[in-house]
Amino acid sequence: MKHRSKYNAQPVVIDGIRFASKAEGAYYMLIRNKPQKVTMQEPFEILSAFKING
């Protein structure tokens, strides 16, 4: 038996990117040609590494 998602979302692949739902894919299609630079899942550092007690 295939596992169903909580919201019955159907995954979709657009431009080689997998989206969890058709709605996410549609939003990506809407913003991908906008003049501003859009990045997806850009890494960032919240707090630099440090040692405790030393």
PDB file of C-alpha atoms in Angstrom:
ATOM      1  CA  MET A   1       0.000   0.000   0.000  1.00  0.00           C
ATOM      2  CA  LYS A   2       1.367   3.401  -0.998  1.00  0.00           C
ATOM      3  CA  HIS A   3       1.744   5.984   1.753  1.00  0.00           C
ATOM      4  CA  ARG A   4      -0.546   8.984   1.253  1.00  0.00           C
ATOM      5  CA  SER A   5       0.581  12.448   2.251  1.00  0.00           C
ATOM      6  CA  LYS A   6      -1.275  14.337   4.942  1.00  0.00           C
ATOM      7  CA  TYR A   7      -2.773  16.853   2.506  1.00  0.00           C
ATOM      8  CA  ASN A   8      -2.942  14.580  -0.563  1.00  0.00           C
ATOM      9  CA  ALA A   9      -0.310  16.730  -2.285  1.00  0.00           C
ATOM     10  CA  GLN A  10       1.163  15.334  -5.481  1.00  0.00           C
ATOM     11  CA  PRO A  11       4.896  15.915  -6.004  1.00  0.00           C
ATOM     12  CA  VAL A  12       5.995  17.581  -9.237  1.00  0.00           C
ATOM     13  CA  VAL A  13       9.397  18.136 -10.901  1.00  0.00           C
ATOM     14  CA  ILE A  14      10.020  21.426 -12.731  1.00  0.00           C
ATOM     15  CA  ASP A  15      13.419  22.413 -14.192  1.00  0.00           C
ATOM     16  CA  GLY A  16      14.965  19.433 -12.378  1.00  0.00           C
ATOM     17  CA  ILE A  17      13.728  20.674  -8.984  1.00  0.00           C
ATOM     18  CA  ARG A  18      11.354  18.439  -7.010  1.00  0.00           C
ATOM     19  CA  PHE A  19       8.498  20.245  -5.298  1.00  0.00           C
ATOM     20  CA  ALA A  20       6.308  18.604  -2.677  1.00  0.00           C
ATOM     21  CA  SER A  21       3.099  19.846  -4.307  1.00  0.00           C
ATOM     22  CA  LYS A  22       1.699  21.211  -7.527  1.00  0.00           C
ATOM     23  CA  ALA A  23       0.983  24.483  -5.690  1.00  0.00           C
ATOM     24  CA  GLU A  24       4.679  24.925  -4.820  1.00  0.00           C
ATOM     25  CA  GLY A  25       5.593  24.192  -8.433  1.00  0.00           C
ATOM     26  CA  ALA A  26       3.055  26.723  -9.679  1.00  0.00           C
ATOM     27  CA  TYR A  27       4.474  29.387  -7.350  1.00  0.00           C
ATOM     28  CA  TYR A  28       7.990  28.631  -8.601  1.00  0.00           C
ATOM     29  CA  MET A  29       6.777  29.035 -12.194  1.00  0.00           C
ATOM     30  CA  LEU A  30       5.270  32.387 -11.225  1.00  0.00           C
ATOM     31  CA  ILE A  31       8.434  33.819  -9.645  1.00  0.00           C
ATOM     32  CA  ARG A  32      11.181  32.234 -11.767  1.00  0.00           C
ATOM     33  CA  ASN A  33      11.050  34.860 -14.506  1.00  0.00           C
ATOM     34  CA  LYS A  34      10.825  37.890 -12.211  1.00  0.00           C
ATOM     35  CA  PRO A  35      13.704  40.400 -12.457  1.00  0.00           C
ATOM     36  CA  GLN A  36      14.785  40.000  -8.814  1.00  0.00           C
ATOM     37  CA  LYS A  37      17.224  37.245  -7.885  1.00  0.00           C
ATOM     38  CA  VAL A  38      15.484  34.306  -6.170  1.00  0.00           C
ATOM     39  CA  THR A  39      17.576  31.701  -4.359  1.00  0.00           C
ATOM     40  CA  MET A  40      16.283  28.467  -2.939  1.00  0.00           C
ATOM     41  CA  GLN A  41      17.487  26.986   0.344  1.00  0.00           C
ATOM     42  CA  GLU A  42      20.515  29.241   0.578  1.00  0.00           C
ATOM     43  CA  PRO A  43      22.804  28.130   3.438  1.00  0.00           C
ATOM     44  CA  PHE A  44      23.451  30.601   6.236  1.00  0.00           C
ATOM     45  CA  GLU A  45      25.209  30.556   9.579  1.00  0.00           C
ATOM     46  CA  ILE A  46      23.149  31.355  12.663  1.00  0.00           C
ATOM     47  CA  LEU A  47      26.023  31.165  15.127  1.00  0.00           C
ATOM     48  CA  SER A  48      29.659  30.414  14.439  1.00  0.00           C
ATOM     49  CA  ALA A  49      31.236  27.322  16.001  1.00  0.00           C
ATOM     50  CA  PHE A  50      32.714  27.700  19.486  1.00  0.00           C
ATOM     51  CA  LYS A  51      34.063  25.548  22.301  1.00  0.00           C
ATOM     52  CA  ILE A  52      32.407  25.347  25.708  1.00  0.00           C
ATOM     53  CA  ASN A  53      34.774  25.795  28.663  1.00  0.00           C
ATOM     54  CA  GLY A  54      37.868  26.201  26.581  1.00  0.00           C
TER      55      GLY A  54
END
